[in-house]
C-alpha cells in the first residue's frame, strides 16, 4: 500500500527532515508510527497523502509514484483512495455536519460508487457508531472539539477508502471516548480490509496495532 525508498524531504531553507531509506506498509496492515513532537510525523503523513512531495527517492502508494503525478492528479488520487483524519480536523465550519461528512463522496465518483447511493444512511450509521447524537443540520463550527473529531473520522471513513491516515486522532478525547474511537477505527478498517496508518506521541494507543514503528528508527533526517 505504501512504500518509501531513499525518500528525502526538506522544508524550504531547512535541512532534510525526512530521510527514509526503506519503509513499507502492506495492504490491510494497521501501523502505529510513534515519534516525539516535532519529529516529522505530520510532515511524513502529508507526503504519503500527496499534499507535499518528496524531493528525491521514491514514495509509492498503491504502486503509484506520487511525485510523478501532477498536483491535481494527486488531489484526485487522495480523494479516491484515502481518508485523512487531520490533527486540526479541518472541518468546514460553515457547512452542516452532514455536508462535511458527505463532502468526500460528492468530490469522488469512486467513493460515491462504493456507497452505492446510500451515503445518507451511511452518515447516520457512522455517527451512531461514534456515539455522536446531534442534529446533522447543525453547523460544524458549533461543535465541541471532541465532536469535531468524530465528524472528521466519519468523513474519513465514508466511501470506504483503501487507506486511512490519522494524525494524533485521539488528542481531544477523554479515556473512554478514546477507547470507543479506536474500536470504531479498527472495526471499520477491518470490515473493509482498509490499511490504517496512525501517528501519535500517545504510546498508550500502540498496544492494539499489528505493528508499531518508531519514526526515529526509520528516519535519518536532520531533526531526529
Ligand atoms: N509548513 C511548514 N513549513 C515549514 N516548516 C514546517 C512546516 N510544517 C512543519 N514544519 C517543520 O517541520 C518539523 C516537524 O514538524 P511536524 O511534521 O509537524 O512534526 P510532528 O507532527 O512530529 O510534531 C518542525 O520543525 C516544523 O517546524
Ligand atoms: Mg504533528
Coordinates of C-alpha atoms and ligand atoms in Angstrom, one line a residue:
X1 CA 0.0 0.0 0.0
X2 CA 2.8 2.4 0.9
X3 CA 6.5 2.1 0.0
X4 CA 9.2 4.6 0.6
X5 CA 12.8 4.1 -0.6
X6 CA 15.5 6.7 -0.1
X7 CA 12.8 9.3 0.3
X8 CA 14.1 12.7 1.1
X9 CA 12.2 15.8 2.1
X10 CA 13.2 19.2 3.5
X11 CA 11.1 22.2 4.2
X12 CA 12.4 25.3 2.3
X13 CA 15.7 26.6 3.7
X14 CA 15.9 23.7 6.1
X15 CA 18.0 20.6 6.3
X16 CA 16.3 17.3 5.4
X17 CA 13.6 16.4 7.9
X18 CA 12.6 13.2 6.3
X19 CA 15.2 10.8 5.0
X20 CA 13.8 7.3 4.9
X21 CA 15.8 4.5 3.3
X22 CA 13.2 1.8 3.3
X23 CA 9.7 1.6 4.9
X24 CA 6.6 -0.1 3.7
X25 CA 3.1 -0.7 4.9
X26 CA 1.3 -3.8 3.4
X27 CA -2.3 -3.8 2.3
X28 CA -4.6 -4.4 5.3
X29 CA -1.9 -3.7 7.9
X30 CA -2.5 -1.4 10.8
X31 CA 0.6 0.5 11.7
X32 CA 1.2 2.8 14.6
X33 CA 4.0 5.3 14.0
X34 CA 5.2 7.0 17.1
X35 CA 7.5 9.9 17.5
X36 CA 8.1 12.9 19.7
X37 CA 6.7 16.3 18.9
X38 CA 8.5 18.0 16.0
X39 CA 10.0 14.7 14.8
X40 CA 8.2 15.0 11.4
X41 CA 5.1 12.8 11.8
X42 CA 2.7 15.3 10.3
X43 CA 5.2 16.0 7.5
X44 CA 5.5 12.3 6.7
X45 CA 1.7 11.9 6.5
X46 CA 1.4 14.9 4.2
X47 CA 4.0 13.2 1.9
X48 CA 2.1 9.9 1.9
X49 CA -1.1 11.8 1.2
X50 CA 0.5 13.7 -1.6
X51 CA -0.1 17.1 -0.1
X52 CA 3.7 17.6 -0.2
X53 CA 6.1 15.7 -2.4
X54 CA 9.5 14.2 -1.7
X55 CA 12.5 15.9 -3.4
X56 CA 14.3 12.7 -4.3
X57 CA 13.9 8.9 -4.0
X58 CA 10.6 7.1 -4.2
X59 CA 7.3 7.2 -2.4
X60 CA 4.6 4.9 -3.9
X61 CA 1.0 4.5 -2.7
X62 CA -0.9 1.6 -4.3
X63 CA 2.1 1.2 -6.6
X64 CA 1.9 4.7 -7.9
X65 CA 4.8 7.1 -7.7
X66 CA 3.3 10.2 -6.2
X67 CA 5.9 12.7 -7.3
X68 CA 5.3 11.8 -10.9
X69 CA 1.7 12.9 -10.6
X70 CA 0.6 16.5 -11.3
X71 CA -0.8 18.3 -8.3
X72 CA -4.5 17.9 -9.4
X73 CA -3.9 14.1 -10.1
X74 CA -2.5 13.7 -6.6
X75 CA -5.6 15.5 -5.2
X76 CA -7.8 13.2 -7.1
X77 CA -5.8 10.1 -6.1
X78 CA -6.1 11.1 -2.4
X79 CA -9.8 11.8 -2.8
X80 CA -10.4 8.4 -4.4
X81 CA -8.3 6.2 -2.3
X82 CA -7.6 7.8 1.1
X83 CA -9.4 9.0 4.2
X84 CA -7.4 11.6 6.1
X85 CA -8.1 12.5 9.7
X86 CA -6.2 15.8 10.3
X87 CA -4.8 16.8 13.7
X88 CA -6.8 20.0 13.5
X89 CA -9.8 18.2 11.9
X90 CA -10.1 20.7 9.0
X91 CA -13.9 20.7 9.0
X92 CA -15.7 23.3 7.0
X93 CA -17.3 25.3 9.9
X94 CA -20.0 27.0 7.7
X95 CA -21.2 23.7 6.4
X96 CA -23.6 21.3 8.3
X97 CA -22.3 18.2 10.0
X98 CA -23.9 16.1 7.3
X99 CA -22.4 18.1 4.4
X100 CA -19.0 17.9 6.0
X101 CA -19.2 14.1 6.1
X102 CA -20.6 13.8 2.6
X103 CA -18.0 16.1 1.0
X104 CA -15.6 13.3 0.0
X105 CA -18.4 11.4 -1.6
X106 CA -19.5 14.4 -3.6
X107 CA -16.0 15.0 -4.8
X108 CA -15.0 11.5 -5.6
X109 CA -17.1 9.3 -8.0
X110 CA -15.0 6.3 -6.8
X111 CA -16.2 6.8 -3.2
X112 CA -19.7 7.5 -4.3
X113 CA -19.9 4.3 -6.2
X114 CA -18.6 2.4 -3.2
X115 CA -21.6 3.7 -1.1
X116 CA -24.0 2.6 -3.8
X117 CA -26.2 5.6 -3.5
X118 CA -26.8 5.0 0.3
X119 CA -24.4 7.6 1.6
X120 CA -27.1 9.5 3.6
X121 CA -27.8 6.3 5.6
X122 CA -24.1 5.8 6.0
X123 CA -23.7 9.2 7.7
X124 CA -26.2 8.2 10.3
X125 CA -24.7 4.7 10.8
X126 CA -21.2 6.2 11.3
X127 CA -22.3 8.8 13.8
X128 CA -24.3 6.2 15.7
X129 CA -21.2 4.1 16.0
X130 CA -19.2 7.1 17.1
X131 CA -21.9 7.9 19.6
X132 CA -22.4 11.4 18.3
X133 CA -26.0 12.2 18.9
X134 CA -26.5 15.6 17.3
X135 CA -28.7 17.3 14.8
X136 CA -27.0 16.7 11.4
X137 CA -28.1 20.1 10.1
X138 CA -26.1 21.8 12.8
X139 CA -23.1 23.8 11.6
X140 CA -19.8 22.0 12.2
X141 CA -18.3 25.2 13.6
X142 CA -20.6 25.0 16.6
X143 CA -19.4 21.6 17.7
X144 CA -17.1 20.9 20.7
X145 CA -13.5 19.7 19.9
X146 CA -14.4 16.1 20.7
X147 CA -17.5 16.2 18.5
X148 CA -15.5 17.7 15.6
X149 CA -13.0 14.9 15.9
X150 CA -15.7 12.3 15.5
X151 CA -17.2 14.1 12.5
X152 CA -13.7 14.1 11.0
X153 CA -13.5 10.4 11.5
X154 CA -16.9 9.8 9.8
X155 CA -15.7 11.9 6.9
X156 CA -12.5 9.9 6.5
X157 CA -14.4 6.5 6.6
X158 CA -17.2 7.3 4.2
X159 CA -16.7 5.9 0.7
X160 CA -14.5 3.1 2.1
X161 CA -11.1 4.3 1.1
X162 CA -8.3 1.7 1.0
X163 CA -6.0 3.8 3.1
X164 CA -6.9 5.6 6.3
X165 CA -4.4 8.1 7.6
X166 CA -4.8 9.6 11.1
X167 CA -2.7 12.3 12.7
X168 CA -2.9 12.3 16.5
X169 CA -6.6 11.3 16.2
X170 CA -7.3 10.9 19.9
X171 CA -5.7 14.1 21.2
X172 CA -9.1 15.8 22.1
X173 CA -10.8 12.7 23.6
X174 CA -11.1 11.5 27.2
X175 CA -10.0 8.0 28.0
X176 CA -13.4 6.3 27.4
X177 CA -14.1 8.0 24.2
X178 CA -10.5 7.3 23.1
X179 CA -11.3 3.6 23.5
X180 CA -14.6 3.8 21.6
X181 CA -12.9 5.8 18.9
X182 CA -10.1 3.2 18.4
X183 CA -12.6 0.4 18.4
X184 CA -14.5 2.1 15.7
X185 CA -11.5 2.9 13.6
X186 CA -10.3 -0.7 13.9
X187 CA -13.6 -2.3 13.2
X188 CA -14.3 -0.1 10.2
X189 CA -10.9 -0.7 8.7
X190 CA -11.2 -4.5 9.3
X191 CA -14.7 -4.6 7.7
X192 CA -13.2 -3.2 4.5
X193 CA -9.7 -4.6 4.6
X194 CA -8.5 -1.0 4.7
X195 CA -5.0 -0.2 5.6
X196 CA -4.5 2.1 8.7
X197 CA -1.6 4.4 9.4
X198 CA -1.9 6.3 12.7
X199 CA 0.8 8.6 14.0
X200 CA 0.8 9.8 17.6
X201 CA 3.0 10.5 20.5
X202 CA 0.5 8.8 22.7
X203 CA 2.2 5.4 23.4
X204 CA -0.9 4.0 25.1
X205 CA -2.6 3.7 21.7
X206 CA 0.1 1.4 20.4
X207 CA -1.0 -1.8 22.1
X208 CA -3.7 -2.7 19.6
X209 CA -1.7 -2.3 16.4
X210 CA -0.3 -5.1 14.3
X211 CA 2.9 -3.1 14.0
X212 CA 4.5 -0.3 16.0
X213 CA 7.3 1.7 14.3
X214 CA 9.4 4.4 15.9
X215 CA 9.8 7.2 13.3
X216 CA 13.3 7.8 14.7
X217 CA 14.3 4.2 13.9
X218 CA 13.4 4.6 10.2
X219 CA 14.3 8.2 9.6
X220 CA 17.8 9.6 9.3
X221 CA 16.5 13.2 8.9
X222 CA 18.5 16.1 10.4
X223 CA 16.0 16.8 13.2
X224 CA 15.9 13.3 14.6
Ligands
LIG1 N1 4.5 24.1 6.6 C1 5.8 24.1 7.1 N2 6.7 24.9 6.7 C2 8.0 24.9 7.2 N3 8.3 24.0 8.2 C3 7.4 23.2 8.7 C4 6.1 23.2 8.2 N4 5.4 22.2 8.8 C5 6.3 21.6 9.7 N5 7.5 22.2 9.7 C6 8.6 21.9 10.5 O1 8.9 20.5 10.4 C7 9.3 20.0 11.7 C8 8.4 18.8 12.0 O2 7.1 19.2 12.1 P1 5.9 18.2 12.1 O3 6.0 17.3 10.9 O4 4.7 18.9 12.3 O5 6.2 17.2 13.4 P2 5.3 16.4 14.3 O6 4.0 16.2 13.6 O7 6.0 15.1 14.6 O8 5.1 17.2 15.6 C9 9.2 21.1 12.6 O9 10.5 21.6 12.9 C10 8.3 22.2 11.9 O10 8.7 23.5 12.3
LIG2 MG1 2.0 16.6 14.1

